[in-house]
């Protein structure tokens, strides 16, 4: 009893101190972490697993980002769907506008695969563009293809998320004339040349089909057919602008990059998506691809060369892939890797001037079930209890899915349910396990993180970042026209909303 009373009082004291110390400074830097598919049940299971890996019971554990002082809930539906996809969700977070599922960076007048309404008027600007317009640095880190739905939402506009390379452009189109739409890889190199750091997979969409992949030595069927080598274009652009730059394709090369002397970095570490963390952990120093922590650290080191500020998107993409395969251990391991990347970012930055937000784009049909005793292996089987004994008499796992490609009941009595090869059973047979539509959580620390305080629409996250950093449309609300970022002699930016005009101006210290 006393233990819980002490714990409750201690938590209350922390909450009271947080409420007294809201950070209203200018967010010189913004780092956004998106755990793709990292719903609340995934966070809970990962929290327990993380504690159990340290020899604890697990339930009392907290992930690193769960210790952030500000937390909210995010509604994830898209403009046309109760259950969203990554493209629409990523676009909501990164543009401030809810859009249709399957579309990237275009307002709701654009339907998936339909190019008719794709015009300059329906394209949306992202938080990356808002920072670039201010002359500030930007970066994107992911362990999926850099052209995949979530990272693409940071820079691209297209009626179809699947048009990652020119070889994909005919797929899913419901109108004949899409000639005015560039593939996502081409948009990245030609329309977003000011993004300082780009790290992820997807090398195949940047190589022409006469150039062998540097790792496999083969020409991938998805390499470009238009004769363009976008990697060479990226390098030539930096040479013409006299910018120091590096292109890397493996872990050793990434580690050798001197961040202090590098302005631009392109790293494409796999022809397609990068390896799961579970496939590289045992290899340790011998692995060929960097992990999410290493990419995040290098990105921050380079972006910190810009003393005026930066925006960085880090996506833990492979959480989603694990869930789609009914592999809870994969999704959990990838979540723990994302948590380590968050820890690295906090260690390398100052909470006085850096807003860090951690969220998910959507959840999954993933549940924690049964009545297992406290401390039971979260990857093990549940204790069904008297009132919930399975009618077929077979044990079942604590973690499960309501649908998915694994759906046949089996006797798990002698099965290692904690193996990376094990797949949890689903109830409804589908070829790929689906997303889920419940709210996801958002965690924040740093300037203006207290604005994450309730149940919010997903597009609200963009507006928090924009306002905290005083970029884009928020400039007229949060800083005077005479203020120039990076000059301390200028007046500090101020918030200009109606509430403050009633109660007096509150200055935000730079």
Coordinates of C-alpha atoms in Angstrom, one line a residue:
X1 CA 0.0 0.0 0.0
X2 CA 2.7 2.5 1.0
X3 CA 4.6 1.8 -2.2
X4 CA 1.7 2.8 -4.4
X5 CA 0.8 5.8 -2.3
X6 CA 4.4 7.0 -2.5
X7 CA 4.5 6.3 -6.3
X8 CA 1.2 8.3 -6.8
X9 CA 2.4 11.3 -4.8
X10 CA 5.7 11.4 -6.6
X11 CA 4.0 11.4 -10.0
X12 CA 1.7 14.1 -8.8
X13 CA 4.6 16.3 -7.8
X14 CA 6.2 15.8 -11.2
X15 CA 2.9 16.9 -12.9
X16 CA 2.7 20.0 -10.7
X17 CA 6.2 21.0 -11.5
X18 CA 5.6 20.5 -15.3
X19 CA 2.5 22.7 -15.1
X20 CA 4.6 25.5 -13.6
X21 CA 7.3 25.3 -16.2
X22 CA 5.6 25.4 -19.6
X23 CA 8.3 26.1 -22.2
X24 CA 7.2 29.0 -24.5
X25 CA 10.5 29.5 -26.1
X26 CA 11.0 29.7 -29.9
X27 CA 11.5 26.1 -31.2
X28 CA 14.7 26.7 -33.1
X29 CA 14.7 23.0 -33.9
X30 CA 11.9 20.5 -34.4
X31 CA 12.4 16.7 -34.4
X32 CA 9.3 14.6 -35.3
X33 CA 9.4 10.8 -34.7
X34 CA 6.7 8.7 -36.3
X35 CA 6.4 5.1 -35.3
X36 CA 4.5 3.7 -38.3
X37 CA 1.7 1.6 -36.9
X38 CA 2.8 2.2 -33.3
X39 CA -0.7 2.2 -31.7
X40 CA -1.3 2.3 -28.0
X41 CA -1.4 -1.5 -27.7
X42 CA 2.0 -1.6 -29.4
X43 CA 3.5 1.0 -27.0
X44 CA 2.1 -1.0 -24.0
X45 CA 3.5 -4.4 -25.3
X46 CA 6.9 -2.8 -26.1
X47 CA 7.0 -1.2 -22.7
X48 CA 6.5 -4.5 -21.0
X49 CA 8.9 -6.3 -23.3
X50 CA 11.6 -3.7 -22.7
X51 CA 11.3 -4.1 -18.9
X52 CA 11.4 -7.9 -19.2
X53 CA 14.5 -7.8 -21.3
X54 CA 16.1 -6.1 -18.3
X55 CA 14.9 -8.9 -15.9
X56 CA 12.0 -6.9 -14.5
X57 CA 8.4 -7.9 -14.5
X58 CA 7.8 -5.4 -17.2
X59 CA 4.4 -3.8 -16.5
X60 CA 6.0 -1.1 -14.3
X61 CA 8.4 0.0 -17.0
X62 CA 8.2 3.1 -19.2
X63 CA 9.6 3.6 -22.6
X64 CA 11.9 6.6 -22.8
X65 CA 9.5 8.7 -24.8
X66 CA 6.7 7.8 -22.4
X67 CA 8.5 9.9 -19.8
X68 CA 8.0 13.1 -21.8
X69 CA 6.0 15.6 -19.8
X70 CA 3.2 16.3 -22.4
X71 CA 0.9 13.7 -23.9
X72 CA -2.2 13.8 -26.1
X73 CA -4.5 11.6 -28.2
X74 CA -4.7 11.8 -31.9
X75 CA -7.7 11.0 -34.1
X76 CA -6.5 9.2 -37.2
X77 CA -9.3 9.0 -39.7
X78 CA -8.6 10.4 -43.2
X79 CA -10.8 12.6 -45.3
X80 CA -12.5 9.6 -46.8
X81 CA -11.9 6.7 -44.5
X82 CA -12.5 5.6 -40.9
X83 CA -9.3 3.7 -40.9
X84 CA -6.4 5.6 -42.5
X85 CA -3.3 4.6 -44.4
X86 CA 0.2 5.9 -43.9
X87 CA 0.1 8.3 -46.9
X88 CA -3.0 10.2 -45.7
X89 CA -1.9 10.1 -42.1
X90 CA 1.6 11.3 -42.9
X91 CA 0.3 14.1 -45.0
X92 CA -2.1 15.2 -42.3
X93 CA 0.8 15.4 -39.8
X94 CA 3.2 17.1 -42.2
X95 CA 0.9 19.4 -44.1
X96 CA -1.8 20.3 -41.6
X97 CA -4.6 19.1 -43.9
X98 CA -6.6 15.8 -43.9
X99 CA -6.6 14.2 -47.3
X100 CA -7.9 11.1 -49.0
X101 CA -6.3 7.7 -48.4
X102 CA -3.7 6.6 -50.8
X103 CA -2.8 10.2 -51.8
X104 CA 0.3 12.1 -50.8
X105 CA 0.5 15.8 -50.3
X106 CA -2.7 16.8 -52.2
X107 CA -6.0 18.2 -50.8
X108 CA -9.2 16.2 -50.7
X109 CA -10.2 17.2 -54.2
X110 CA -7.6 14.6 -55.4
X111 CA -8.7 11.0 -55.3
X112 CA -6.3 8.1 -55.3
X113 CA -5.0 7.4 -58.8
X114 CA -6.9 10.2 -60.5
X115 CA -4.7 12.9 -62.1
X116 CA -7.6 15.1 -63.3
X117 CA -7.7 17.3 -60.3
X118 CA -4.0 17.2 -59.6
X119 CA -3.0 20.8 -60.2
X120 CA -0.9 23.5 -58.5
X121 CA -4.0 24.5 -56.5
X122 CA -4.5 21.1 -55.0
X123 CA -0.8 20.5 -54.0
X124 CA 0.0 21.1 -50.3
X125 CA 3.2 22.5 -48.8
X126 CA 4.7 20.6 -46.0
X127 CA 6.6 21.5 -42.8
X128 CA 9.8 20.7 -44.6
X129 CA 8.9 23.3 -47.2
X130 CA 8.0 25.8 -44.5
X131 CA 11.5 25.4 -42.9
X132 CA 13.3 25.5 -46.3
X133 CA 11.4 28.8 -47.1
X134 CA 12.9 30.3 -44.0
X135 CA 16.4 29.2 -45.1
X136 CA 16.6 26.5 -42.4
X137 CA 17.9 23.0 -42.7
X138 CA 15.8 19.9 -43.0
X139 CA 16.4 16.1 -42.9
X140 CA 14.5 12.8 -43.3
X141 CA 15.5 9.5 -41.8
X142 CA 13.6 6.2 -42.3
X143 CA 14.2 2.5 -42.4
X144 CA 11.7 2.1 -45.2
X145 CA 12.3 3.3 -48.8
X146 CA 12.8 7.0 -48.7
X147 CA 10.1 7.2 -51.3
X148 CA 7.6 5.2 -49.2
X149 CA 4.3 6.8 -48.0
X150 CA 5.4 8.4 -44.7
X151 CA 8.7 10.0 -45.8
X152 CA 7.2 11.0 -49.1
X153 CA 4.5 12.9 -47.2
X154 CA 7.3 15.3 -46.1
X155 CA 8.2 16.5 -49.6
X156 CA 6.1 15.0 -52.4
X157 CA 2.7 15.6 -54.0
X158 CA 1.1 12.8 -56.0
X159 CA -2.4 11.2 -56.5
X160 CA -1.0 7.7 -55.8
X161 CA 1.4 6.8 -53.0
X162 CA 2.6 3.8 -55.0
X163 CA 4.2 5.9 -57.8
X164 CA 7.6 5.8 -56.1
X165 CA 9.5 5.4 -59.4
X166 CA 8.8 5.8 -63.0
X167 CA 8.3 2.1 -63.4
X168 CA 5.3 2.3 -61.1
X169 CA 3.5 5.2 -62.8
X170 CA 1.0 3.2 -64.8
X171 CA -0.1 1.2 -61.8
X172 CA -3.4 2.2 -60.1
X173 CA -4.1 5.1 -62.5
X174 CA -7.8 5.6 -63.3
X175 CA -7.2 8.3 -65.9
X176 CA -5.1 8.0 -69.0
X177 CA -3.3 11.4 -68.8
X178 CA -0.9 11.5 -65.8
X179 CA 2.0 12.9 -67.8
X180 CA 2.1 16.0 -65.6
X181 CA 2.8 13.9 -62.5
X182 CA 6.4 13.1 -61.7
X183 CA 7.3 9.9 -59.7
X184 CA 8.2 10.4 -56.0
X185 CA 11.9 9.8 -56.4
X186 CA 12.2 12.3 -59.2
X187 CA 10.3 14.9 -57.1
X188 CA 12.7 14.3 -54.2
X189 CA 15.8 15.1 -56.2
X190 CA 14.5 17.7 -58.6
X191 CA 12.0 19.6 -56.5
X192 CA 13.5 19.3 -53.0
X193 CA 17.2 19.8 -53.6
X194 CA 17.6 21.9 -50.4
X195 CA 16.8 19.0 -48.0
X196 CA 20.2 18.5 -46.2
X197 CA 19.9 14.9 -45.0
X198 CA 18.2 12.0 -46.7
X199 CA 18.8 8.5 -45.2
X200 CA 16.8 5.3 -45.8
X201 CA 16.3 2.6 -48.4
X202 CA 14.9 2.6 -51.9
X203 CA 18.0 2.8 -54.0
X204 CA 16.4 1.1 -56.9
X205 CA 14.2 4.1 -57.8
X206 CA 17.2 6.4 -58.1
X207 CA 19.4 4.2 -60.4
X208 CA 19.0 3.9 -64.2
X209 CA 18.5 0.4 -65.5
X210 CA 22.0 0.2 -67.0
X211 CA 23.8 0.7 -63.7
X212 CA 24.2 -2.3 -61.4
X213 CA 23.4 -1.9 -57.8
X214 CA 26.6 -1.3 -55.8
X215 CA 25.8 -4.0 -53.2
X216 CA 24.0 -6.7 -55.1
X217 CA 25.9 -6.2 -58.4
X218 CA 22.6 -6.7 -60.2
X219 CA 20.1 -4.5 -62.0
X220 CA 16.8 -4.5 -60.1
X221 CA 13.6 -4.8 -62.2
X222 CA 12.3 -1.6 -60.5
X223 CA 15.3 0.6 -61.5
X224 CA 14.5 3.5 -63.7
X225 CA 13.5 3.1 -67.3
X226 CA 13.7 6.8 -68.3
X227 CA 17.5 6.8 -68.4
X228 CA 17.9 9.0 -65.4
X229 CA 20.4 8.3 -62.6
X230 CA 19.0 10.5 -59.8
X231 CA 21.9 9.8 -57.5
X232 CA 24.3 11.3 -60.0
X233 CA 21.8 14.2 -60.5
X234 CA 21.8 14.8 -56.7
X235 CA 25.6 14.8 -56.6
X236 CA 26.0 17.1 -59.7
X237 CA 23.5 19.6 -58.1
X238 CA 25.7 19.9 -55.0
X239 CA 28.9 20.2 -57.1
X240 CA 27.4 23.1 -59.1
X241 CA 26.3 24.8 -55.9
X242 CA 29.8 24.2 -54.4
X243 CA 28.2 22.4 -51.4
X244 CA 30.2 19.8 -49.5
X245 CA 28.3 16.5 -49.8
X246 CA 28.5 12.7 -49.5
X247 CA 26.5 9.8 -51.0
X248 CA 26.8 6.6 -49.0
X249 CA 25.2 3.1 -49.3
X250 CA 26.4 1.2 -46.3
X251 CA 27.0 1.5 -42.5
X252 CA 30.8 1.8 -42.8
X253 CA 30.5 4.7 -45.2
X254 CA 27.9 6.5 -43.1
X255 CA 30.1 6.2 -40.0
X256 CA 33.1 7.7 -41.9
X257 CA 31.2 10.8 -42.9
X258 CA 32.6 13.9 -41.2
X259 CA 29.4 15.7 -40.0
X260 CA 31.2 19.0 -39.3
X261 CA 32.4 19.3 -42.9
X262 CA 29.3 17.9 -44.7
X263 CA 26.4 20.1 -45.7
X264 CA 24.4 17.5 -47.6
X265 CA 24.2 13.8 -47.1
X266 CA 22.3 11.1 -49.2
X267 CA 22.3 7.6 -47.9
X268 CA 20.4 4.8 -49.7
X269 CA 21.2 1.6 -47.9
X270 CA 19.0 -1.0 -49.6
X271 CA 17.5 -1.4 -53.1
X272 CA 14.1 -1.6 -51.3
X273 CA 13.3 -1.3 -47.5
X274 CA 16.1 -1.6 -45.0
X275 CA 16.5 -4.7 -43.0
X276 CA 14.5 -5.4 -39.8
X277 CA 16.4 -4.6 -36.6
X278 CA 15.9 -8.2 -35.6
X279 CA 18.1 -9.4 -38.5
X280 CA 21.0 -7.1 -37.7
X281 CA 21.1 -7.2 -33.9
X282 CA 23.0 -10.5 -33.7
X283 CA 25.5 -9.4 -36.3
X284 CA 26.4 -6.4 -34.2
X285 CA 29.4 -4.6 -35.7
X286 CA 29.4 -6.8 -38.8
X287 CA 26.1 -5.7 -40.2
X288 CA 26.1 -3.8 -43.5
X289 CA 23.2 -1.4 -42.9
X290 CA 23.1 1.3 -40.2
X291 CA 20.2 1.1 -37.7
X292 CA 17.8 3.8 -36.9
X293 CA 19.8 5.2 -34.0
X294 CA 23.0 5.5 -36.1
X295 CA 21.1 7.3 -38.9
X296 CA 19.4 9.6 -36.4
X297 CA 22.7 10.6 -34.7
X298 CA 24.4 11.3 -38.0
X299 CA 21.5 13.4 -39.2
X300 CA 21.4 15.5 -36.1
X301 CA 25.1 16.0 -36.2
X302 CA 24.9 17.4 -39.7
X303 CA 21.8 19.5 -39.1
X304 CA 23.4 21.1 -36.1
X305 CA 25.8 22.8 -38.5
X306 CA 23.0 25.2 -39.1
X307 CA 23.0 27.4 -36.0
X308 CA 19.6 29.0 -37.1
X309 CA 17.7 25.8 -36.8
X310 CA 16.4 22.7 -38.5
X311 CA 13.5 20.2 -38.9
X312 CA 14.1 16.4 -38.8
X313 CA 11.6 13.6 -39.5
X314 CA 12.6 10.2 -38.2
X315 CA 10.3 7.3 -39.1
X316 CA 10.4 3.9 -37.5
X317 CA 8.8 2.3 -40.5
X318 CA 9.3 -1.4 -39.9
X319 CA 7.0 -1.5 -36.9
X320 CA 4.2 -1.4 -39.4
X321 CA 5.7 -4.2 -41.5
X322 CA 5.9 -6.5 -38.5
X323 CA 2.3 -6.1 -37.7
X324 CA 1.2 -6.6 -41.2
X325 CA 2.8 -10.1 -41.0
X326 CA 1.3 -10.9 -37.6
X327 CA 4.7 -10.7 -36.1
X328 CA 4.4 -9.1 -32.7
X329 CA 8.0 -9.6 -31.8
X330 CA 9.2 -7.8 -34.9
X331 CA 6.9 -4.8 -34.3
X332 CA 7.9 -4.6 -30.6
X333 CA 11.7 -4.9 -31.4
X334 CA 11.4 -2.1 -34.0
X335 CA 9.5 0.1 -31.4
X336 CA 12.3 -0.4 -28.9
X337 CA 14.7 0.7 -31.6
X338 CA 12.7 3.8 -32.3
X339 CA 12.7 4.5 -28.5
X340 CA 16.5 4.3 -28.5
X341 CA 16.6 6.8 -31.4
X342 CA 14.4 9.2 -29.4
X343 CA 16.8 8.8 -26.5
X344 CA 19.8 9.7 -28.7
X345 CA 18.0 12.8 -30.0
X346 CA 17.2 14.0 -26.5
X347 CA 20.8 13.4 -25.5
X348 CA 22.1 15.4 -28.4
X349 CA 19.8 18.4 -28.1
X350 CA 18.6 21.1 -25.7
X351 CA 15.0 21.0 -24.5
X352 CA 15.1 24.7 -24.2
X353 CA 15.2 25.3 -27.9
X354 CA 14.3 21.9 -29.5
X355 CA 10.7 20.5 -29.7
X356 CA 10.7 16.7 -29.9
X357 CA 7.4 15.0 -30.7
X358 CA 6.8 11.2 -30.9
X359 CA 3.6 9.8 -32.4
X360 CA 2.2 7.2 -34.7
X361 CA 0.3 7.6 -38.0
X362 CA -2.2 4.8 -37.2
X363 CA -2.7 1.7 -35.1
X364 CA -3.1 -2.0 -36.0
X365 CA -5.6 -4.8 -35.3
X366 CA -3.4 -5.8 -32.4
X367 CA -4.6 -6.7 -28.9
X368 CA -3.3 -7.6 -25.5
X369 CA -5.7 -10.3 -24.2
X370 CA -6.4 -12.9 -21.5
X371 CA -5.5 -12.9 -17.8
X372 CA -1.8 -13.6 -17.6
X373 CA -0.3 -13.0 -14.1
X374 CA 1.9 -9.9 -13.7
X375 CA 5.4 -10.5 -15.0
X376 CA 4.3 -13.3 -17.4
X377 CA 6.3 -13.2 -20.7
X378 CA 4.5 -10.7 -22.9
X379 CA 5.3 -13.0 -25.9
X380 CA 4.0 -16.1 -24.1
X381 CA 0.6 -17.7 -23.6
X382 CA -2.1 -16.2 -21.5
X383 CA -3.7 -17.6 -18.4
X384 CA -7.3 -17.9 -19.6
X385 CA -8.9 -17.9 -16.1
X386 CA -12.1 -19.6 -15.1
X387 CA -14.4 -17.2 -16.9
X388 CA -12.5 -17.2 -20.3
X389 CA -11.3 -20.8 -20.8
X390 CA -10.9 -21.4 -24.6
X391 CA -13.7 -23.6 -25.9
X392 CA -11.3 -25.7 -27.9
X393 CA -9.0 -26.2 -24.9
X394 CA -5.9 -24.9 -26.7
X395 CA -3.7 -22.2 -25.2
X396 CA -3.4 -18.8 -26.8
X397 CA -0.9 -16.0 -26.8
X398 CA -1.3 -12.8 -24.8
X399 CA -0.6 -10.9 -28.0
X400 CA -2.9 -11.4 -30.9
X401 CA -4.6 -9.9 -34.0
X402 CA -8.2 -9.6 -35.0
X403 CA -7.2 -10.4 -38.6
X404 CA -4.2 -11.4 -40.6
X405 CA -2.5 -14.0 -42.8
X406 CA -2.1 -16.4 -39.8
X407 CA -5.5 -17.6 -38.7
X408 CA -5.6 -21.3 -38.1
X409 CA -5.8 -22.4 -34.4
X410 CA -2.9 -24.6 -33.4
X411 CA -1.7 -26.3 -30.2
X412 CA 1.0 -23.9 -28.8
X413 CA 1.9 -26.2 -25.9
X414 CA 5.4 -26.9 -27.2
X415 CA 5.8 -23.9 -29.4
X416 CA 8.4 -21.1 -28.8
X417 CA 6.1 -18.2 -29.1
X418 CA 9.0 -15.8 -28.4
X419 CA 10.8 -16.8 -31.5
X420 CA 11.3 -14.3 -34.4
X421 CA 9.8 -17.0 -36.6
X422 CA 6.6 -17.2 -34.7
X423 CA 3.4 -15.4 -36.0
X424 CA 0.5 -14.7 -33.7
X425 CA -2.9 -16.0 -34.8
X426 CA -5.6 -13.7 -36.2
X427 CA -9.4 -14.2 -36.1
X428 CA -10.3 -13.2 -39.6
X429 CA -8.3 -14.5 -42.6
X430 CA -6.9 -11.7 -44.8
X431 CA -3.8 -11.7 -46.9
X432 CA -2.2 -8.9 -45.0
X433 CA -3.2 -7.8 -41.4
X434 CA -4.9 -4.4 -41.5
X435 CA -4.6 -1.0 -39.8
X436 CA -7.0 -0.1 -37.0
X437 CA -8.9 3.1 -36.5
X438 CA -8.6 4.0 -32.8
X439 CA -6.7 7.0 -31.5
X440 CA -2.9 7.0 -31.2
X441 CA -0.8 8.8 -28.7
X442 CA 1.5 11.8 -29.1
X443 CA 4.3 12.6 -26.6
X444 CA 6.1 16.0 -26.5
X445 CA 8.9 17.8 -24.8
X446 CA 10.5 21.2 -25.4
X447 CA 9.1 24.5 -26.7
X448 CA 5.3 24.6 -26.9
X449 CA 5.0 20.9 -26.2
X450 CA 2.2 21.7 -23.6
X451 CA 0.0 22.3 -26.7
X452 CA -0.3 18.5 -26.8
X453 CA -2.8 18.2 -24.1
X454 CA -6.1 16.7 -25.2
X455 CA -7.7 14.7 -27.9
X456 CA -6.7 16.3 -31.2
X457 CA -7.2 15.9 -34.9
X458 CA -4.2 14.4 -36.6
X459 CA -3.5 17.5 -38.7
X460 CA -3.2 19.5 -35.5
X461 CA 0.3 18.2 -35.1
X462 CA 1.5 20.2 -38.1
X463 CA 0.1 23.4 -36.6
X464 CA 1.9 22.8 -33.3
X465 CA 5.2 22.4 -35.1
X466 CA 4.6 25.4 -37.4
X467 CA 3.6 27.6 -34.5
X468 CA 6.4 26.5 -32.2
X469 CA 9.0 27.2 -34.8
X470 CA 7.4 30.3 -36.1
X471 CA 7.4 29.3 -39.8
X472 CA 4.9 29.1 -42.6
X473 CA 1.4 30.5 -42.0
X474 CA 2.1 30.8 -38.2
X475 CA 4.7 33.6 -38.7
X476 CA 1.9 36.3 -38.5
X477 CA 0.8 34.9 -35.2
X478 CA 4.0 34.2 -33.3
X479 CA 6.6 36.7 -34.3
X480 CA 7.0 40.3 -35.3
X481 CA 8.0 41.2 -38.9
X482 CA 11.2 42.8 -37.7
X483 CA 12.4 39.7 -36.0
X484 CA 15.1 37.7 -37.8
X485 CA 15.9 34.2 -36.7
X486 CA 19.4 33.9 -35.3
X487 CA 19.9 37.5 -34.3
X488 CA 19.6 37.9 -30.5
X489 CA 19.6 41.7 -30.7
X490 CA 16.2 41.5 -32.4
X491 CA 12.9 41.4 -30.3
X492 CA 11.9 38.0 -29.2
X493 CA 8.9 36.5 -31.1
X494 CA 5.6 36.9 -29.5
X495 CA 2.3 35.1 -29.8
X496 CA -0.4 37.2 -31.3
X497 CA -3.7 35.3 -30.7
X498 CA -6.8 36.8 -29.3
X499 CA -6.3 35.2 -25.9
X500 CA -3.0 37.0 -25.4
X501 CA -4.4 40.3 -26.7
X502 CA -6.9 40.1 -23.9
X503 CA -4.3 39.1 -21.3
X504 CA -1.3 41.0 -22.5
X505 CA 1.6 39.8 -24.7
X506 CA 3.6 36.9 -23.6
X507 CA 7.1 36.9 -25.0
X508 CA 8.8 33.7 -26.2
X509 CA 12.5 33.8 -25.4
X510 CA 14.7 32.8 -28.2

